[in-house]
PDB file of C-alpha atoms in Angstrom:
ATOM      1  CA  MET A   1      22.897   2.063 -12.423  1.00  0.00           C
ATOM      2  CA  GLY A   2      21.921   1.828  -8.129  1.00  0.00           C
ATOM      3  CA  VAL A   3      21.080   5.607  -6.535  1.00  0.00           C
ATOM      4  CA  PRO A   4      23.312   6.957  -4.939  1.00  0.00           C
ATOM      5  CA  ASP A   5      23.713   6.663  -0.914  1.00  0.00           C
ATOM      6  CA  GLU A   6      22.923  10.279   0.120  1.00  0.00           C
ATOM      7  CA  HIS A   7      19.477   9.672  -2.182  1.00  0.00           C
ATOM      8  CA  ILE A   8      18.526   7.594   0.145  1.00  0.00           C
ATOM      9  CA  HIS A   9      17.068   8.723   3.612  1.00  0.00           C
ATOM     10  CA  PRO A  10      18.768   6.950   6.163  1.00  0.00           C
ATOM     11  CA  VAL A  11      15.769   6.393   9.015  1.00  0.00           C
ATOM     12  CA  ALA A  12      12.901   5.358   8.932  1.00  0.00           C
ATOM     13  CA  THR A  13      10.220   9.079   9.291  1.00  0.00           C
ATOM     14  CA  GLY A  14       6.493   9.193  10.950  1.00  0.00           C
ATOM     15  CA  VAL A  15       4.917   7.137  12.228  1.00  0.00           C
ATOM     16  CA  ALA A  16       7.996   4.060  11.903  1.00  0.00           C
ATOM     17  CA  ALA A  17      10.252   6.502  13.532  1.00  0.00           C
ATOM     18  CA  GLN A  18       7.903   7.500  16.373  1.00  0.00           C
ATOM     19  CA  THR A  19       8.004   2.906  16.437  1.00  0.00           C
ATOM     20  CA  VAL A  20      11.801   2.893  15.896  1.00  0.00           C
ATOM     21  CA  ALA A  21      12.382   4.704  18.698  1.00  0.00           C
ATOM     22  CA  LYS A  22      10.473   2.428  21.052  1.00  0.00           C
ATOM     23  CA  HIS A  23      12.926  -0.599  20.210  1.00  0.00           C
ATOM     24  CA  GLN A  24      16.490   0.072  20.749  1.00  0.00           C
ATOM     25  CA  GLU A  25      16.797  -0.957  24.152  1.00  0.00           C
ATOM     26  CA  PRO A  26      18.481  -4.977  23.792  1.00  0.00           C
ATOM     27  CA  GLN A  27      16.692  -7.510  23.439  1.00  0.00           C
ATOM     28  CA  ASP A  28      16.809 -11.641  22.446  1.00  0.00           C
ATOM     29  CA  LEU A  29      15.679 -10.439  19.923  1.00  0.00           C
ATOM     30  CA  ILE A  30      17.467  -8.678  17.554  1.00  0.00           C
ATOM     31  CA  PHE A  31      15.952  -7.222  14.340  1.00  0.00           C
ATOM     32  CA  TYR A  32      17.918  -5.875  10.974  1.00  0.00           C
ATOM     33  CA  ALA A  33      15.496  -4.063   9.163  1.00  0.00           C
ATOM     34  CA  GLY A  34      15.892  -1.191   6.675  1.00  0.00           C
ATOM     35  CA  TRP A  35      12.531   0.595   6.465  1.00  0.00           C
ATOM     36  CA  PHE A  36      12.353   1.013   2.270  1.00  0.00           C
ATOM     37  CA  CYS A  37      11.624  -2.272   2.288  1.00  0.00           C
ATOM     38  CA  PRO A  38       8.008  -4.131   1.546  1.00  0.00           C
ATOM     39  CA  TYR A  39       9.828  -7.941   3.049  1.00  0.00           C
ATOM     40  CA  VAL A  40      11.264  -5.591   5.424  1.00  0.00           C
ATOM     41  CA  GLN A  41       7.546  -4.598   6.712  1.00  0.00           C
ATOM     42  CA  ARG A  42       6.451  -8.052   6.465  1.00  0.00           C
ATOM     43  CA  THR A  43       7.951  -9.693   9.623  1.00  0.00           C
ATOM     44  CA  TRP A  44       8.183  -6.020  10.646  1.00  0.00           C
ATOM     45  CA  ILE A  45       3.869  -6.329  11.024  1.00  0.00           C
ATOM     46  CA  ALA A  46       3.836  -9.628  12.499  1.00  0.00           C
ATOM     47  CA  LEU A  47       6.245  -8.657  15.813  1.00  0.00           C
ATOM     48  CA  GLU A  48       3.845  -5.463  16.621  1.00  0.00           C
ATOM     49  CA  GLU A  49       0.934  -7.707  16.051  1.00  0.00           C
ATOM     50  CA  ARG A  50       1.971 -10.071  18.674  1.00  0.00           C
ATOM     51  CA  GLY A  51       4.070  -7.456  20.557  1.00  0.00           C
ATOM     52  CA  ILE A  52       7.352  -8.910  20.591  1.00  0.00           C
ATOM     53  CA  PRO A  53       9.956  -7.430  22.709  1.00  0.00           C
ATOM     54  CA  TYR A  54      12.753  -6.222  19.526  1.00  0.00           C
ATOM     55  CA  GLN A  55      15.587  -4.438  19.308  1.00  0.00           C
ATOM     56  CA  TYR A  56      15.875  -2.107  15.664  1.00  0.00           C
ATOM     57  CA  LYS A  57      17.757  -1.805  13.426  1.00  0.00           C
ATOM     58  CA  GLU A  58      18.084  -0.158  10.644  1.00  0.00           C
ATOM     59  CA  VAL A  59      20.748  -1.836   7.993  1.00  0.00           C
ATOM     60  CA  ASN A  60      22.424   0.400   5.127  1.00  0.00           C
ATOM     61  CA  PRO A  61      21.599  -1.487   2.269  1.00  0.00           C
ATOM     62  CA  TYR A  62      25.317  -0.100   1.326  1.00  0.00           C
ATOM     63  CA  LYS A  63      26.965  -0.005   3.871  1.00  0.00           C
ATOM     64  CA  LYS A  64      27.045  -3.006   5.784  1.00  0.00           C
ATOM     65  CA  GLU A  65      28.333  -3.732   9.328  1.00  0.00           C
ATOM     66  CA  LYS A  66      30.245  -5.908  10.134  1.00  0.00           C
ATOM     67  CA  HIS A  67      28.754  -7.791  12.081  1.00  0.00           C
ATOM     68  CA  PHE A  68      25.590  -8.409  10.050  1.00  0.00           C
ATOM     69  CA  LEU A  69      27.872  -9.434   6.984  1.00  0.00           C
ATOM     70  CA  GLU A  70      29.495 -12.459   9.548  1.00  0.00           C
ATOM     71  CA  ILE A  71      25.569 -12.910  11.303  1.00  0.00           C
ATOM     72  CA  ASN A  72      24.685 -13.370   7.646  1.00  0.00           C
ATOM     73  CA  PRO A  73      26.748 -13.488   4.949  1.00  0.00           C
ATOM     74  CA  LYS A  74      23.879 -12.626   1.891  1.00  0.00           C
ATOM     75  CA  GLY A  75      23.438  -9.570   3.786  1.00  0.00           C
ATOM     76  CA  LEU A  76      19.984  -9.336   3.046  1.00  0.00           C
ATOM     77  CA  VAL A  77      16.726  -8.636   4.802  1.00  0.00           C
ATOM     78  CA  PRO A  78      15.174  -8.203   7.097  1.00  0.00           C
ATOM     79  CA  ALA A  79      16.688 -11.148   9.569  1.00  0.00           C
ATOM     80  CA  VAL A  80      17.027 -12.160  13.008  1.00  0.00           C
ATOM     81  CA  GLU A  81      19.899 -11.763  15.544  1.00  0.00           C
ATOM     82  CA  TYR A  82      18.440 -14.739  18.127  1.00  0.00           C
ATOM     83  CA  GLN A  83      20.487 -15.606  20.916  1.00  0.00           C
ATOM     84  CA  GLY A  84      23.444 -15.256  18.724  1.00  0.00           C
ATOM     85  CA  LYS A  85      22.487 -16.785  15.788  1.00  0.00           C
ATOM     86  CA  ALA A  86      20.596 -15.640  12.574  1.00  0.00           C
ATOM     87  CA  LEU A  87      17.743 -16.495   9.835  1.00  0.00           C
ATOM     88  CA  TYR A  88      16.395 -14.403   7.076  1.00  0.00           C
ATOM     89  CA  LYS A  89      13.976 -14.231   4.691  1.00  0.00           C
ATOM     90  CA  SER A  90      10.088 -12.466   5.684  1.00  0.00           C
ATOM     91  CA  LEU A  91       7.678 -15.619   5.833  1.00  0.00           C
ATOM     92  CA  ILE A  92       9.872 -17.745   6.658  1.00  0.00           C
ATOM     93  CA  LEU A  93      10.672 -15.283   9.662  1.00  0.00           C
ATOM     94  CA  THR A  94       7.570 -14.924  10.682  1.00  0.00           C
ATOM     95  CA  GLU A  95       6.636 -18.451  11.072  1.00  0.00           C
ATOM     96  CA  PHE A  96       9.739 -18.974  13.363  1.00  0.00           C
ATOM     97  CA  LEU A  97       7.634 -15.889  15.273  1.00  0.00           C
ATOM     98  CA  GLU A  98       5.160 -17.992  16.182  1.00  0.00           C
ATOM     99  CA  ASP A  99       7.429 -21.076  16.615  1.00  0.00           C
ATOM    100  CA  ALA A 100       9.709 -19.621  18.539  1.00  0.00           C
ATOM    101  CA  TYR A 101       7.212 -16.786  20.682  1.00  0.00           C
ATOM    102  CA  PRO A 102       3.892 -18.740  20.961  1.00  0.00           C
ATOM    103  CA  GLU A 103       2.792 -16.878  24.602  1.00  0.00           C
ATOM    104  CA  TYR A 104       2.705 -14.163  22.499  1.00  0.00           C
ATOM    105  CA  LYS A 105      -0.936 -13.136  21.388  1.00  0.00           C
ATOM    106  CA  PRO A 106      -2.497 -12.723  18.585  1.00  0.00           C
ATOM    107  CA  ASN A 107      -1.001 -15.304  16.437  1.00  0.00           C
ATOM    108  CA  ILE A 108      -1.223 -14.957  12.989  1.00  0.00           C
ATOM    109  CA  LEU A 109      -1.356 -18.522  11.463  1.00  0.00           C
ATOM    110  CA  PRO A 110      -4.247 -20.476  13.245  1.00  0.00           C
ATOM    111  CA  LYS A 111      -4.578 -23.244  15.084  1.00  0.00           C
ATOM    112  CA  ASP A 112      -6.459 -25.528  13.020  1.00  0.00           C
ATOM    113  CA  PRO A 113      -4.134 -27.835  10.695  1.00  0.00           C
ATOM    114  CA  TYR A 114      -6.842 -26.923   7.804  1.00  0.00           C
ATOM    115  CA  THR A 115      -6.947 -23.962   8.421  1.00  0.00           C
ATOM    116  CA  ARG A 116      -3.050 -23.012   8.453  1.00  0.00           C
ATOM    117  CA  ALA A 117      -2.548 -25.362   5.340  1.00  0.00           C
ATOM    118  CA  TYR A 118      -5.411 -23.014   3.644  1.00  0.00           C
ATOM    119  CA  VAL A 119      -3.685 -19.804   5.074  1.00  0.00           C
ATOM    120  CA  ARG A 120      -0.065 -21.004   3.528  1.00  0.00           C
ATOM    121  CA  ILE A 121      -1.113 -21.886  -0.252  1.00  0.00           C
ATOM    122  CA  TRP A 122      -3.191 -18.537  -0.101  1.00  0.00           C
ATOM    123  CA  VAL A 123      -0.002 -16.653   0.977  1.00  0.00           C
ATOM    124  CA  ASP A 124       1.902 -19.151  -1.998  1.00  0.00           C
ATOM    125  CA  TYR A 125      -0.160 -17.376  -4.687  1.00  0.00           C
ATOM    126  CA  ILE A 126       0.321 -14.256  -2.918  1.00  0.00           C
ATOM    127  CA  SER A 127       4.595 -14.359  -3.264  1.00  0.00           C
ATOM    128  CA  LYS A 128       4.043 -16.229  -6.928  1.00  0.00           C
ATOM    129  CA  THR A 129       1.310 -14.699  -8.519  1.00  0.00           C
ATOM    130  CA  ILE A 130       1.032 -10.669  -6.891  1.00  0.00           C
ATOM    131  CA  VAL A 131       4.092 -10.072  -5.667  1.00  0.00           C
ATOM    132  CA  PRO A 132       5.817 -11.058  -9.434  1.00  0.00           C
ATOM    133  CA  ALA A 133       2.805  -9.667 -11.302  1.00  0.00           C
ATOM    134  CA  SER A 134       2.954  -5.971  -8.612  1.00  0.00           C
ATOM    135  CA  MET A 135       6.542  -6.174  -9.474  1.00  0.00           C
ATOM    136  CA  ARG A 136       6.439  -6.817 -13.146  1.00  0.00           C
ATOM    137  CA  LEU A 137       4.366  -3.680 -14.366  1.00  0.00           C
ATOM    138  CA  THR A 138       6.168  -1.316 -11.806  1.00  0.00           C
ATOM    139  CA  GLN A 139       9.313  -2.167 -14.319  1.00  0.00           C
ATOM    140  CA  ALA A 140       8.044  -2.572 -17.065  1.00  0.00           C
ATOM    141  CA  GLN A 141       8.554   0.094 -19.785  1.00  0.00           C
ATOM    142  CA  ASP A 142       6.525  -0.760 -22.962  1.00  0.00           C
ATOM    143  CA  PRO A 143       3.078   0.431 -22.915  1.00  0.00           C
ATOM    144  CA  GLU A 144       1.194  -2.293 -24.009  1.00  0.00           C
ATOM    145  CA  LYS A 145       3.173  -4.343 -21.567  1.00  0.00           C
ATOM    146  CA  ARG A 146       2.432  -2.189 -18.694  1.00  0.00           C
ATOM    147  CA  LYS A 147      -1.208  -2.724 -20.348  1.00  0.00           C
ATOM    148  CA  GLU A 148      -0.228  -6.431 -19.940  1.00  0.00           C
ATOM    149  CA  TYR A 149       1.010  -6.132 -16.660  1.00  0.00           C
ATOM    150  CA  LEU A 150      -2.067  -4.364 -15.164  1.00  0.00           C
ATOM    151  CA  GLN A 151      -3.853  -6.376 -16.255  1.00  0.00           C
ATOM    152  CA  GLU A 152      -2.563  -9.313 -15.125  1.00  0.00           C
ATOM    153  CA  LEU A 153      -1.938  -7.910 -11.745  1.00  0.00           C
ATOM    154  CA  LEU A 154      -5.871  -6.932 -11.205  1.00  0.00           C
ATOM    155  CA  ASN A 155      -6.602 -10.539 -12.653  1.00  0.00           C
ATOM    156  CA  ALA A 156      -4.398 -11.972  -9.030  1.00  0.00           C
ATOM    157  CA  GLN A 157      -6.385  -9.751  -6.861  1.00  0.00           C
ATOM    158  CA  ARG A 158      -9.347 -10.529  -8.567  1.00  0.00           C
ATOM    159  CA  LYS A 159      -9.264 -13.469  -7.694  1.00  0.00           C
ATOM    160  CA  LEU A 160      -7.883 -12.807  -4.570  1.00  0.00           C
ATOM    161  CA  GLY A 161     -10.917 -11.312  -2.774  1.00  0.00           C
ATOM    162  CA  GLU A 162     -13.034 -13.363  -4.245  1.00  0.00           C
ATOM    163  CA  GLN A 163     -12.040 -15.862  -0.720  1.00  0.00           C
ATOM    164  CA  VAL A 164     -11.577 -13.037   1.516  1.00  0.00           C
ATOM    165  CA  LYS A 165     -13.890 -13.424   4.907  1.00  0.00           C
ATOM    166  CA  GLY A 166     -13.655  -9.307   5.106  1.00  0.00           C
ATOM    167  CA  PRO A 167     -12.988  -7.497   6.832  1.00  0.00           C
ATOM    168  CA  TYR A 168      -9.310  -9.783   6.520  1.00  0.00           C
ATOM    169  CA  PHE A 169      -8.206 -12.793   4.898  1.00  0.00           C
ATOM    170  CA  LEU A 170     -10.135 -14.607   7.251  1.00  0.00           C
ATOM    171  CA  GLY A 171     -12.741 -12.826   8.520  1.00  0.00           C
ATOM    172  CA  GLU A 172     -11.991 -10.749  11.229  1.00  0.00           C
ATOM    173  CA  GLU A 173      -8.673 -12.793  12.343  1.00  0.00           C
ATOM    174  CA  PHE A 174      -5.512 -11.128  10.902  1.00  0.00           C
ATOM    175  CA  SER A 175      -2.979 -13.719   9.251  1.00  0.00           C
ATOM    176  CA  LEU A 176      -0.611 -14.179   7.482  1.00  0.00           C
ATOM    177  CA  VAL A 177      -2.113 -13.575   4.358  1.00  0.00           C
ATOM    178  CA  ASP A 178      -2.013 -10.149   5.635  1.00  0.00           C
ATOM    179  CA  VAL A 179       0.746  -9.668   6.925  1.00  0.00           C
ATOM    180  CA  ALA A 180       2.611 -11.061   3.079  1.00  0.00           C
ATOM    181  CA  LEU A 181       0.010  -8.821   0.583  1.00  0.00           C
ATOM    182  CA  ALA A 182      -0.268  -5.887   3.182  1.00  0.00           C
ATOM    183  CA  PRO A 183       3.218  -3.652   1.999  1.00  0.00           C
ATOM    184  CA  TRP A 184       2.573  -3.875  -0.999  1.00  0.00           C
ATOM    185  CA  ILE A 185      -0.779  -2.702  -0.209  1.00  0.00           C
ATOM    186  CA  VAL A 186       0.508   0.657   1.083  1.00  0.00           C
ATOM    187  CA  ARG A 187       3.082   0.996  -1.404  1.00  0.00           C
ATOM    188  CA  ASP A 188      -0.439   0.896  -4.418  1.00  0.00           C
ATOM    189  CA  TRP A 189      -0.074   4.557  -4.500  1.00  0.00           C
ATOM    190  CA  ILE A 190       3.778   4.607  -7.374  1.00  0.00           C
ATOM    191  CA  SER A 191       1.631   2.228  -9.404  1.00  0.00           C
ATOM    192  CA  VAL A 192      -2.114   5.221  -9.032  1.00  0.00           C
ATOM    193  CA  LYS A 193       0.343   7.444 -10.469  1.00  0.00           C
ATOM    194  CA  HIS A 194       2.846   5.874 -12.601  1.00  0.00           C
ATOM    195  CA  ARG A 195       0.656   3.218 -14.052  1.00  0.00           C
ATOM    196  CA  GLY A 196      -3.270   3.557 -14.497  1.00  0.00           C
ATOM    197  CA  TYR A 197      -4.102   1.420 -11.371  1.00  0.00           C
ATOM    198  CA  ARG A 198      -6.460   1.696  -9.596  1.00  0.00           C
ATOM    199  CA  ARG A 199      -7.973  -0.812  -5.830  1.00  0.00           C
ATOM    200  CA  GLU A 200     -11.259  -1.127  -7.134  1.00  0.00           C
ATOM    201  CA  ASP A 201     -10.529  -2.249 -10.164  1.00  0.00           C
ATOM    202  CA  ALA A 202     -10.154  -5.475  -8.542  1.00  0.00           C
ATOM    203  CA  GLY A 203     -13.944  -4.994  -7.817  1.00  0.00           C
ATOM    204  CA  GLU A 204     -15.081  -4.507  -4.626  1.00  0.00           C
ATOM    205  CA  ALA A 205     -13.546  -7.345  -2.642  1.00  0.00           C
ATOM    206  CA  PHE A 206     -10.634  -6.501  -3.008  1.00  0.00           C
ATOM    207  CA  LYS A 207     -10.474  -3.486  -2.826  1.00  0.00           C
ATOM    208  CA  ASN A 208     -11.946  -2.827   0.329  1.00  0.00           C
ATOM    209  CA  TYR A 209     -10.324  -5.484   1.650  1.00  0.00           C
ATOM    210  CA  ALA A 210      -6.992  -3.468   0.684  1.00  0.00           C
ATOM    211  CA  ASP A 211      -8.774  -0.776   2.237  1.00  0.00           C
ATOM    212  CA  ASN A 212      -8.865  -2.634   6.106  1.00  0.00           C
ATOM    213  CA  LEU A 213      -5.512  -3.365   5.216  1.00  0.00           C
ATOM    214  CA  ALA A 214      -3.455  -0.122   4.625  1.00  0.00           C
ATOM    215  CA  LYS A 215      -5.154   1.866   8.294  1.00  0.00           C
ATOM    216  CA  ARG A 216      -4.582  -1.331  10.541  1.00  0.00           C
ATOM    217  CA  PRO A 217      -2.508   0.471  13.163  1.00  0.00           C
ATOM    218  CA  SER A 218       0.884  -2.338  12.890  1.00  0.00           C
ATOM    219  CA  VAL A 219       0.793  -1.480   8.507  1.00  0.00           C
ATOM    220  CA  ILE A 220       0.545   1.753   9.375  1.00  0.00           C
ATOM    221  CA  ASN A 221       2.894   2.345  12.764  1.00  0.00           C
ATOM    222  CA  THR A 222       5.375   0.407  10.940  1.00  0.00           C
ATOM    223  CA  SER A 223       5.143   2.959   7.058  1.00  0.00           C
ATOM    224  CA  SER A 224       7.112   5.671   6.595  1.00  0.00           C
ATOM    225  CA  ASP A 225       6.153   8.792   4.845  1.00  0.00           C
ATOM    226  CA  GLU A 226       5.446   8.491   0.878  1.00  0.00           C
ATOM    227  CA  GLU A 227       8.567  11.062   0.385  1.00  0.00           C
ATOM    228  CA  HIS A 228      10.409   9.458   0.858  1.00  0.00           C
ATOM    229  CA  TYR A 229       9.726   5.800  -0.372  1.00  0.00           C
ATOM    230  CA  ILE A 230      10.388   8.538  -4.256  1.00  0.00           C
ATOM    231  CA  PRO A 231      14.138   7.788  -4.633  1.00  0.00           C
ATOM    232  CA  ILE A 232      13.823   4.272  -4.294  1.00  0.00           C
ATOM    233  CA  TYR A 233      11.364   4.023  -6.369  1.00  0.00           C
ATOM    234  CA  ASP A 234      11.638   6.123  -8.914  1.00  0.00           C
ATOM    235  CA  ARG A 235      15.148   3.510  -9.919  1.00  0.00           C
ATOM    236  CA  TYR A 236      12.096   0.521 -10.362  1.00  0.00           C
ATOM    237  CA  LEU A 237      10.075   2.530 -12.488  1.00  0.00           C
ATOM    238  CA  ARG A 238      13.028   3.393 -14.854  1.00  0.00           C
ATOM    239  CA  ASP A 239      14.185  -0.240 -14.470  1.00  0.00           C
ATOM    240  CA  GLU A 240      17.272   0.367 -13.398  1.00  0.00           C
ATOM    241  CA  ALA A 241      16.977  -1.243  -9.596  1.00  0.00           C
ATOM    242  CA  GLN A 242      19.672  -3.198  -8.888  1.00  0.00           C
ATOM    243  CA  SER A 243      17.845  -5.230  -5.643  1.00  0.00           C
ATOM    244  CA  GLU A 244      17.875  -9.324  -6.739  1.00  0.00           C
ATOM    245  CA  ALA A 245      13.647  -9.372  -6.846  1.00  0.00           C
ATOM    246  CA  ALA A 246      14.517  -6.402  -9.504  1.00  0.00           C
ATOM    247  CA  LYS A 247      16.744  -8.534 -11.471  1.00  0.00           C
ATOM    248  CA  ALA A 248      14.847 -11.500 -11.402  1.00  0.00           C
ATOM    249  CA  VAL A 249      12.679  -9.868 -12.723  1.00  0.00           C
ATOM    250  CA  ARG A 250      14.051  -8.220 -15.383  1.00  0.00           C
ATOM    251  CA  GLN A 251      15.665 -11.851 -16.510  1.00  0.00           C
ATOM    252  CA  GLY A 252      11.803 -13.871 -15.470  1.00  0.00           C
ATOM    253  CA  ARG A 253      12.549 -15.404 -13.631  1.00  0.00           C
ATOM    254  CA  ASP A 254      11.161 -15.960  -9.833  1.00  0.00           C
ATOM    255  CA  ILE A 255      12.101 -13.563  -7.164  1.00  0.00           C
ATOM    256  CA  PRO A 256      13.996 -15.000  -3.844  1.00  0.00           C
TER     257      PRO A 256
END
């Protein structure tokens, strides 16, 4: 069961709406987004961090425009149209932006080959460990399973926290690790309210790191008002969401 279209706010709100308003002029890069999606926010953060010119276009998940489906038959967001060609998937897009716009600084992938590889290892860890644990916790209906998944998430976050050099993962440098995790940090109030989660239970190092991510301007500027996330995440809390990620969690598959 999905939430009827009218129950979802159609566009970004709050600070994010102000960001959208600044990116309506045509550009070589068109950014197709869903304001509420954490994967979208990854790419959006990268665009804002680096000051890359882009045109923002909101995609209605229930009424996808013909042109969008022509360039991206999977109908997934985030997606970009670059010089008439389409790409999608959040982490691939962030790396694409590094290659397509090398003149825009700062980079979110380090120049040093070792550090770049090290960053990719921990991005993979976030995608395969922390994000699935967070989603399992949100979707869990059984109280005992919730306890199990809560501990799984805290353990995964604590392990990441032990690697943080502060204030961001690499220290002063904001990197792809931070981009990969930040959208789930700004949504953790959902687990605080409904699943007994507390950042401090993942350790002081992780809590300090998460607090710093939440205060990053690019993260704030791509976040909408909390009240408008509620109808969307209520579906996950009831385990009724029909997104590809939710289906994968329900079926025990890797999140696509």
